[in-house]
Short mmCIF file of C-alpha atoms in Angstrom, two decimals:
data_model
loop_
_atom_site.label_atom_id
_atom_site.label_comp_id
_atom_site.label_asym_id
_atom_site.label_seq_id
_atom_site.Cartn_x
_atom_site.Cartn_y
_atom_site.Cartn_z
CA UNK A 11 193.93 19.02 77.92
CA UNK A 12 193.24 21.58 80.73
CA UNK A 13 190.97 20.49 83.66
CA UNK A 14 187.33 22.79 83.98
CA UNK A 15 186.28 23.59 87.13
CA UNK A 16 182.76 22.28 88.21
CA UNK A 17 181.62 26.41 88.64
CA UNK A 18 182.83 26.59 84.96
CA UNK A 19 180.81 23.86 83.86
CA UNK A 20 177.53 24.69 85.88
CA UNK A 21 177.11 28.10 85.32
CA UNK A 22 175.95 28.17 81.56
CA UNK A 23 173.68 25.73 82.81
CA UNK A 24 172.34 27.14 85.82
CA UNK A 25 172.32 31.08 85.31
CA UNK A 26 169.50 30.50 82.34
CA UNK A 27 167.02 28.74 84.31
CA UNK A 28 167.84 31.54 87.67
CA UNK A 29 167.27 34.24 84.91
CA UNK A 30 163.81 32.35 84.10
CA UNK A 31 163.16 31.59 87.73
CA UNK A 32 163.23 35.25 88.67
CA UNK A 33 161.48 36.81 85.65
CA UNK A 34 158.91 34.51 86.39
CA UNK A 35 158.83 35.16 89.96
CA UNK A 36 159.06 38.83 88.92
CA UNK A 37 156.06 38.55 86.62
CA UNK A 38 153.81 36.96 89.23
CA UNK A 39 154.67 39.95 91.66
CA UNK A 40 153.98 42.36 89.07
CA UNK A 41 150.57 40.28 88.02
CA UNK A 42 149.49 40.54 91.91
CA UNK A 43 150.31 44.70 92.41
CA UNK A 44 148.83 44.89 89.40
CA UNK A 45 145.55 42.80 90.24
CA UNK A 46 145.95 44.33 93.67
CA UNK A 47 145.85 47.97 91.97
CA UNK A 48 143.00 46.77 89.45
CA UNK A 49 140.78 46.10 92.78
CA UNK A 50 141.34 49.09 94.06
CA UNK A 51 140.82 51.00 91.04
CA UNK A 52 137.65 49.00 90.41
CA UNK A 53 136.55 49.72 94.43
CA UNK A 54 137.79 53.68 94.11
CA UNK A 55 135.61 53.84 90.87
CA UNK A 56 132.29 52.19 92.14
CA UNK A 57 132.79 54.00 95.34
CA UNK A 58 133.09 57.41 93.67
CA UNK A 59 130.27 56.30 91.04
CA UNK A 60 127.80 55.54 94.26
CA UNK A 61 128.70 59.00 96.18
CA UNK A 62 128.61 60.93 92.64
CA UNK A 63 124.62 59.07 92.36
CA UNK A 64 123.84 59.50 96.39
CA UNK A 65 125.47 63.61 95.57
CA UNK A 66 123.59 63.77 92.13
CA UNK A 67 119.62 62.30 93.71
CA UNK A 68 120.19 63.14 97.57
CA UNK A 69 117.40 63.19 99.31
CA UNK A 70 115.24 63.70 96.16
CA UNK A 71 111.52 62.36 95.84
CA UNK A 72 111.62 62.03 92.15
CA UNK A 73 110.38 64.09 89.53
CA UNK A 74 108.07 66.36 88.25
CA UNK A 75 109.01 68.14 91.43
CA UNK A 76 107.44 71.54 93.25
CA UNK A 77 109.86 73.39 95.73
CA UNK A 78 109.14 77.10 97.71
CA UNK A 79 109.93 79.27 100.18
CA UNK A 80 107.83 78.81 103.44
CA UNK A 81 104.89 76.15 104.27
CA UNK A 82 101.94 77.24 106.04
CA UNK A 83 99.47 79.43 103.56
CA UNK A 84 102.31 78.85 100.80
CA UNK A 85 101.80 75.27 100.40
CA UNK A 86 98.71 75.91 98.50
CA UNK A 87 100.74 76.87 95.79
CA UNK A 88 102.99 73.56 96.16
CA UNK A 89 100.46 71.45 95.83
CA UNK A 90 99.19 73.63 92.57
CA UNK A 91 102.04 73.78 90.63
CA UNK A 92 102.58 69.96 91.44
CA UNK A 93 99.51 68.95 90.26
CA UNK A 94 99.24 71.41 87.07
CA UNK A 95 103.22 69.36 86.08
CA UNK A 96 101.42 65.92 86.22
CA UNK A 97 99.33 67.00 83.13
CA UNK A 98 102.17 66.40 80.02
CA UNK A 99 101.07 69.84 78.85
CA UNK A 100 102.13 71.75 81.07
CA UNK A 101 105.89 73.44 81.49
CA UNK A 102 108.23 73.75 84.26
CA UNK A 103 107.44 77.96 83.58
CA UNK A 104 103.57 77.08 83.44
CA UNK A 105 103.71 75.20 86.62
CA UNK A 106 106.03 78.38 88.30
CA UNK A 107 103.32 80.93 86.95
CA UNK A 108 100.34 78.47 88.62
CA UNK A 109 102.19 78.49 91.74
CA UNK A 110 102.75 82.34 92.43
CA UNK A 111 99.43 83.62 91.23
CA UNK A 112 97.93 81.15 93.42
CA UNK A 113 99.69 83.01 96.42
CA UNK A 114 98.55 86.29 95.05
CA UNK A 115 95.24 85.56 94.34
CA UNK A 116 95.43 83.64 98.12
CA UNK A 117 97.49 86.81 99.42
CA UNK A 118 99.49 84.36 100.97
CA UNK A 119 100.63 85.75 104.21
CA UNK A 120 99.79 88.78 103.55
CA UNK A 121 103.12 89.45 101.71
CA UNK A 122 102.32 88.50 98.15
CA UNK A 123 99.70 89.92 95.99
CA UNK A 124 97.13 92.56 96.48
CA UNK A 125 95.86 94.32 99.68
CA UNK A 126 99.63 93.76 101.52
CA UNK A 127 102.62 95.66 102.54
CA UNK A 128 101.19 99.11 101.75
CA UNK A 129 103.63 101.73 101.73
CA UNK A 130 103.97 105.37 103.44
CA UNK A 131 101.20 106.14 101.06
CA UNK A 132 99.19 103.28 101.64
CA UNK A 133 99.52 102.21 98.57
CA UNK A 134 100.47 98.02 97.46
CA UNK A 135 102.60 97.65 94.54
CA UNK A 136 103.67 94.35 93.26
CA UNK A 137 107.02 92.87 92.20
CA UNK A 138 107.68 89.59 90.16
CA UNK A 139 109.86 87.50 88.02
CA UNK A 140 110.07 84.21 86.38
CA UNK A 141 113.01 82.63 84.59
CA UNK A 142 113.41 79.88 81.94
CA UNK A 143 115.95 77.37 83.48
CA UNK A 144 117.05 76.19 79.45
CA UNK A 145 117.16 79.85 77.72
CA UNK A 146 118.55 81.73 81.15
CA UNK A 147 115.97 84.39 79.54
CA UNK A 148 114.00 85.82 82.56
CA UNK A 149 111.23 88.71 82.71
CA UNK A 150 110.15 91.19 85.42
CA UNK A 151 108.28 93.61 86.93
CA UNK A 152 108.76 95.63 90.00
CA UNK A 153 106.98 98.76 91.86
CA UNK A 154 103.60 97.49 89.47
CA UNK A 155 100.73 99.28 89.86
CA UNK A 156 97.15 99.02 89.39
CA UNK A 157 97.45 95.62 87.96
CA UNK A 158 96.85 91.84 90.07
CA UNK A 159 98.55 89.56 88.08
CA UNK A 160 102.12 90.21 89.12
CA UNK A 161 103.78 86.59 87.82
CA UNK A 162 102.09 86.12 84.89
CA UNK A 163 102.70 90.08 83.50
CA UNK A 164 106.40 89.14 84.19
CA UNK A 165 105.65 86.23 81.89
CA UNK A 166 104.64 88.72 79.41
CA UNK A 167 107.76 90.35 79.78
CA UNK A 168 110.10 87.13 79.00
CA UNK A 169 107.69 86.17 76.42
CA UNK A 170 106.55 89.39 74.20
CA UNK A 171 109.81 91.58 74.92
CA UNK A 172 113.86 91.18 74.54
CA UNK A 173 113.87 92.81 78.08
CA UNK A 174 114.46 91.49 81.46
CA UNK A 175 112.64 94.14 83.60
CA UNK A 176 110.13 96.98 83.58
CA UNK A 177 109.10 99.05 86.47
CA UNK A 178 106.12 101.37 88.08
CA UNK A 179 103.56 102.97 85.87
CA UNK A 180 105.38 101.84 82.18
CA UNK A 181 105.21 98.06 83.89
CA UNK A 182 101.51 98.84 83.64
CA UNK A 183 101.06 100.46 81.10
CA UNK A 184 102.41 97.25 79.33
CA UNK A 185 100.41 95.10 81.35
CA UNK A 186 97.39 96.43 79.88
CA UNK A 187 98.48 96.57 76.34
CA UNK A 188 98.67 92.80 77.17
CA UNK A 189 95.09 92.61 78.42
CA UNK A 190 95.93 92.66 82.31
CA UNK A 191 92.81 94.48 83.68
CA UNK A 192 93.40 98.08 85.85
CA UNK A 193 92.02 96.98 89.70
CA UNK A 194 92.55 99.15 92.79
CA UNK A 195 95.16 96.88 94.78
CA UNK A 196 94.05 97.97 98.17
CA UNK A 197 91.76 96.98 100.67
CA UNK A 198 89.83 97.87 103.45
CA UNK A 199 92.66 95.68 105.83
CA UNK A 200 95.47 97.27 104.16
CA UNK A 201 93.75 101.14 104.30
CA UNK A 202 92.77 100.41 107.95
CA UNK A 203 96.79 98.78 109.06
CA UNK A 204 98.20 102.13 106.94
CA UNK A 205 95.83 104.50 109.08
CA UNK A 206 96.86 102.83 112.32
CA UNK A 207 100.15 103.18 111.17
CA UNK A 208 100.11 106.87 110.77
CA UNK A 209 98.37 107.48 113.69
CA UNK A 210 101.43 106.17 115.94
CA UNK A 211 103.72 108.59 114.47
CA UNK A 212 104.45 106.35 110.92
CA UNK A 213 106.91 103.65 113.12
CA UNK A 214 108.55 101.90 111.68
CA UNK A 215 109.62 102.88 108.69
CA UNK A 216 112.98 102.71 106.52
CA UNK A 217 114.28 107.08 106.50
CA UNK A 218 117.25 107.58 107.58
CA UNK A 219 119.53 110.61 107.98
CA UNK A 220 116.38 113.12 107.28
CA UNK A 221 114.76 115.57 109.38
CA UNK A 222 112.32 115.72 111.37
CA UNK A 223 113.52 112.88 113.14
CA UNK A 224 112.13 110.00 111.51
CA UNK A 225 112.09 107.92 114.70
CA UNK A 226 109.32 110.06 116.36
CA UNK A 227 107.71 111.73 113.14
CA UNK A 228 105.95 111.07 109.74
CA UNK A 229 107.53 113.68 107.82
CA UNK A 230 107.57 115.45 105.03
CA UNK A 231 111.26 114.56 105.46
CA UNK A 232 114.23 116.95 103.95
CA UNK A 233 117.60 115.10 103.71
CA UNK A 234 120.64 115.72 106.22
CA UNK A 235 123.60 117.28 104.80
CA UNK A 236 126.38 114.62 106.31
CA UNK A 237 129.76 115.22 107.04
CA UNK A 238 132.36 113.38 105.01
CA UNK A 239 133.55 112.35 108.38
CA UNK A 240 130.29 111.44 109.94
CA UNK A 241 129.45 107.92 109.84
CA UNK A 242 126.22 107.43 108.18
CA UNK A 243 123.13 105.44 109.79
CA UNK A 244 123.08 102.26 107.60
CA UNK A 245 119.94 100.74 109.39
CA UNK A 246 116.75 101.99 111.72
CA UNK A 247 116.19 98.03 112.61
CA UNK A 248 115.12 95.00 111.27
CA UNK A 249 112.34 95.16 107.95
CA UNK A 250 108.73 94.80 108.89
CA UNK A 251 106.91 92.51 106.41
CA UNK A 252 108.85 90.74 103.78
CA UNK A 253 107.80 87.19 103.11
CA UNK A 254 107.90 86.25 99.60
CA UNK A 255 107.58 83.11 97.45
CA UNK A 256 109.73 82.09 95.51
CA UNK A 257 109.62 78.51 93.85
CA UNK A 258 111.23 76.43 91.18
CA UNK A 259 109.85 73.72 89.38
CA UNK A 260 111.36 70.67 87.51
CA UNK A 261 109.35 69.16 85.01
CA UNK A 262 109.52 65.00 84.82
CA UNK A 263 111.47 65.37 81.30
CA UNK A 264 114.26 67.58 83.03
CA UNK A 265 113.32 71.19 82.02
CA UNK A 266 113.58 73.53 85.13
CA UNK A 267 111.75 77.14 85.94
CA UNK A 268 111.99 79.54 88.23
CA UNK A 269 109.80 82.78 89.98
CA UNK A 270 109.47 84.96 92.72
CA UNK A 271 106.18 86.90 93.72
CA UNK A 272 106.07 89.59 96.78
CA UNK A 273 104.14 92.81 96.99
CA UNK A 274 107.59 93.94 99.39
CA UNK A 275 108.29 95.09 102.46
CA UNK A 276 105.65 97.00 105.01
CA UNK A 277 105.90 100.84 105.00
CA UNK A 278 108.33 101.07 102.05
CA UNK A 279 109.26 104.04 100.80
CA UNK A 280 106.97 104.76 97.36
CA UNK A 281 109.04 103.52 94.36
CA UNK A 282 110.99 100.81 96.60
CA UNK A 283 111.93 97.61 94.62
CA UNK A 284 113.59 95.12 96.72
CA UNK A 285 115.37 91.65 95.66
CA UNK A 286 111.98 89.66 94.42
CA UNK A 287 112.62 90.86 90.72
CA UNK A 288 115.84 91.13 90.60
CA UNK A 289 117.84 87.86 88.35
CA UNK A 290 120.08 86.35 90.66
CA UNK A 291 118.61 87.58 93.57
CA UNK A 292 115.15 86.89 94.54
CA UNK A 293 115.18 83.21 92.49
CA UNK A 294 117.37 82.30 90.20
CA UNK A 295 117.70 78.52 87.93
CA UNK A 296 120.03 76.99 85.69
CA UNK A 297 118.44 73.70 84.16
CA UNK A 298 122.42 72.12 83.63
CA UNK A 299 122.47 72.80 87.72
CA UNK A 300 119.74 73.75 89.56
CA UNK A 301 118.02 76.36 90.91
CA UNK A 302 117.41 78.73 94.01
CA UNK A 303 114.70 81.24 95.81
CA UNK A 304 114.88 83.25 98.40
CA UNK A 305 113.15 85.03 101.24
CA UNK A 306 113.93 88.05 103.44
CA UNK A 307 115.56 91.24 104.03
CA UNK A 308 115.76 92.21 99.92
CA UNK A 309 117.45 95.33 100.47
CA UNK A 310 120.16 93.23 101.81
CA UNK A 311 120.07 90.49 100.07
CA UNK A 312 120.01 92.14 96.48
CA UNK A 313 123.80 93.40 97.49
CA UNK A 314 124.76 89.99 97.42
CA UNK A 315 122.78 88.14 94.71
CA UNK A 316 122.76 84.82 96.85
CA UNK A 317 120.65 82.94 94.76
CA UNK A 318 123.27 83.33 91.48
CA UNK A 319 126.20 82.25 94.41
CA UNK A 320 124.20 79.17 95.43
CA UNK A 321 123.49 78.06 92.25
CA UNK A 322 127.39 78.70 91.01
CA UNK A 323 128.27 76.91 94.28
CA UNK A 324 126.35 73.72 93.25
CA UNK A 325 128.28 74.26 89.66
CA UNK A 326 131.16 73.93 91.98
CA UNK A 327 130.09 70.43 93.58
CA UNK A 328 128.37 71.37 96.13
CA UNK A 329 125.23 69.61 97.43
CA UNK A 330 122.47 71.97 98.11
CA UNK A 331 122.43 72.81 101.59
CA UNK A 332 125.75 73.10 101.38
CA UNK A 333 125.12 75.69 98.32
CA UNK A 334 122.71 77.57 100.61
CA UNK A 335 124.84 77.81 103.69
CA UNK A 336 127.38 79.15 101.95
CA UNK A 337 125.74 81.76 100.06
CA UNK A 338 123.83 82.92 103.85
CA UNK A 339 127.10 83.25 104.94
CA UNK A 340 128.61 85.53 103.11
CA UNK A 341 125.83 87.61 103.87
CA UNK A 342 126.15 87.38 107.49
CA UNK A 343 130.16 87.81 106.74
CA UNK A 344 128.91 91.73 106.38
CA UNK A 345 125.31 91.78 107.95
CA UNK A 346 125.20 89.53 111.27
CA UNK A 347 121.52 90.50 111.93
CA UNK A 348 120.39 90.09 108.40
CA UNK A 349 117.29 87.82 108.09
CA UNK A 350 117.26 85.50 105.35
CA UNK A 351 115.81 82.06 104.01
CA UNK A 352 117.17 80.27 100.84
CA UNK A 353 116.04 77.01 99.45
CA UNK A 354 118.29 75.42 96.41
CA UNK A 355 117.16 72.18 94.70
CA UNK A 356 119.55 70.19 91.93
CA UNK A 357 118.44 69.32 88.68
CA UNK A 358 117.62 65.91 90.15
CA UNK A 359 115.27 67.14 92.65
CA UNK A 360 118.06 67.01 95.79
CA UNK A 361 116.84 70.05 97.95
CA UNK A 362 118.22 72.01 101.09
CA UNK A 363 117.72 75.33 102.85
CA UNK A 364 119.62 78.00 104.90
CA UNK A 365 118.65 81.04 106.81
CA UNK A 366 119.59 83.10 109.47
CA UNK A 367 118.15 85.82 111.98
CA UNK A 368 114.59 83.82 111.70
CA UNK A 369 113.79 79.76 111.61
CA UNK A 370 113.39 79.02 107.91
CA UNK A 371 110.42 77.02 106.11
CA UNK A 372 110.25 75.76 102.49
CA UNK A 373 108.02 72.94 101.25
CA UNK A 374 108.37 70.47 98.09
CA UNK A 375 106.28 67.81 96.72
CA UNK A 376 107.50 66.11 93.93
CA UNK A 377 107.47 62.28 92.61
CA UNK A 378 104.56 60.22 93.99
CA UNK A 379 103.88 62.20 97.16
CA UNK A 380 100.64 62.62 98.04
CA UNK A 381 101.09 65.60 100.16
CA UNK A 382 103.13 68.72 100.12
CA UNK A 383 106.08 68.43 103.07
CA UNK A 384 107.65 71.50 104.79
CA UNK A 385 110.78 71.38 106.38
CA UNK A 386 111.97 73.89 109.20
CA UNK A 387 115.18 75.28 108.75
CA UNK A 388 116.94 76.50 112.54
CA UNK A 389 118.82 79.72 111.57
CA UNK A 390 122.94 79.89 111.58
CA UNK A 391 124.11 80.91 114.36
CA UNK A 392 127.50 81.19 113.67
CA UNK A 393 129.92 83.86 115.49
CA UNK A 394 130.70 86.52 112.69
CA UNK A 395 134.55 84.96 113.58
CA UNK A 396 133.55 81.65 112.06
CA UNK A 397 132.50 82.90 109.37
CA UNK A 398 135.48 84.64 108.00
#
């Protein structure tokens, strides 16, 4: 009988209970990564959950909220449209329409409503708009004439038409089909500013590339035949007179709204519409996002519809002042000197501003404030390098 060896007779014995010893010692490694990578998964997920709320509320006071370009004389219609959305009947677009005919009836600034911004005729015309955050369906009307009520004929518009926009005398004319009444829109401060005006040669005002020279002379003007190699004047220096509203409301059960009122820029050419009524432009809302309004130069700023790009930009992820920043700088990306102001708000009441070539207001109330707040906005400063 052959002899075994004591490896021969150990190892069927032994290399069971090392295969057991290491799959168990293999399974507690695997149970702590795991557990290990469970914790962090749990801490990555409550972290990201916390910065999506602190992204999502910001520095929100709660709803029903009010929020507008500028403070001063435009808080007024803050605090209006804030109080009107504490009554449950009232709608986000009810609240927006309270808001900017309170400026127009106020002539807030001068800028919006009647008896402002005359033009080279001396004549005020109005331009408005106001947009349903839920539908996207908005209604305007620019160059108005003859008729007070700027936001709430837009309102006609959106409501009693499948059109977006209607302009000078056929924007009346429709105005009073609907019952608007016919009132002269200027005063006896607007005739006596246009008189002054024309008595110091008509400066400033927007002509270029006309003669006589528009710089030292009222016109009539005839156009300048340019040369396809002459560079053409694109500005005679900065807008006179454009301050506008423009304010969003979100109702407390989520709806959103959105309007704009102005009565333009000083010394305008007859017939001139700038941004105010233009979608996208002068205020703009999405009720799944948020919304935007805007101030400024609007022959500018229509070019670059920077209320639709901040709104898209919070769409993106964006928080809102980063949404306005951006969407001022891609302005200033082509037009350093361009003054603007832009105020974008969430669809949980998280606000923020932008501007540039001016300091900025825009004022909010919303939740349980008691008072309407404005915050100054410094403009950006940026060297047109930066901002490529």
């Amino acid at each position: 009988m052959s002899k075994t060896s004591f490896s021969d007779r150990v190892v069927p014995l032994t290399r069971p209970r090392y295969l057991v010893s290491l799959t168990l010692f293999t399974i507690v490694i695997m149970v702590y990564l795991l557990d290990l990578r469970l914790a962090s998964l749990v801490f990555w997920l409550s972290t990201s959950i916390v910065a999506d709320n602190v992204n999502s509320t910001g520095n929100s006071p709660g709803l029903p909220m009010v929020i507008n370009t500028w403070g001063g004389a435009f808080t007024a219609a803050t605090d209006a449209a804030y109080l009107s959305l504490l009554k449950p009947e009232t709608s986000a677009l009810d609240a927006v329409e309270l808001g900017c005919s309170t400026c127009e009836a106020n002539q807030c600034d001068g800028s919006v409503g009647f008896g402002g911004s005359p033009d080279e005729n001396c004549e005020t015309t109005l331009d408005a708009m106001i947009q349903d955050g839920t539908t996207m369906k908005s209604g305007a009307v620019a160059a108005l004439r003859r008729v007070k009520d700027a936001i709430s004929v837009a309102r006609a518009v959106l409501e009693h038409t499948t059109h977006t926009l209607l302009a000078g005398d056929f924007a009346t004319d429709f105005a009073l089909s609907n019952g608007f009444a016919a009132q002269n829109l200027t005063t006896e401060d607007s005739a006596a500013s246009c008189a002054r005006w024309k008595a110091a040669g008509c400066q400033p005002n927007y002509r270029i590339n006309v003669s006589p020279n528009p710089a030292t002379s009222c016109g009539p003007y005839a156009p300048v035949a340019l040369d396809s190699k002459e560079q053409m004047a694109l500005s005679r220096g900065k807008p006179e007179g454009h301050d506008t509203i423009s304010m969003i409301a979100l109702h407390a059960g989520g709806t959103m709204a959105a309007g704009t009122s102005t009565n333009g820029a000083s010394r305008k050419v007859p017939g001139r519409v700038g941004d105010g009524p233009i979608t996208g432009s002068g205020s703009y809302v999405d009720g799944d996002v948020g919304g935007c309004g805007a101030t400024g130069d609007g022959d500018i700023m229509m070019r670059f519809l920077p209320c639709y790009q901040a709104v898209e930009n919070l769409r993106q992820g964006m928080v809102p002042q980063q949404a306005a920043e951006d969407a001022v700088r891609r302005m200033l990306r082509k037009y350093p000197e361009v003054q603007s102001g832009l105020v974008v708000v969430d669809n949980k009441g998280g606000h923020g501003g932008a501007g540039s070539g001016w300091t900025f207001t825009y004022a909010y109330r919303g939740g349980a404030m008691n008072e309407t707040v404005v915050v100054s906005v410094p403009p950006i400063n940026d060297a047109v390098a930066d901002l490529r």
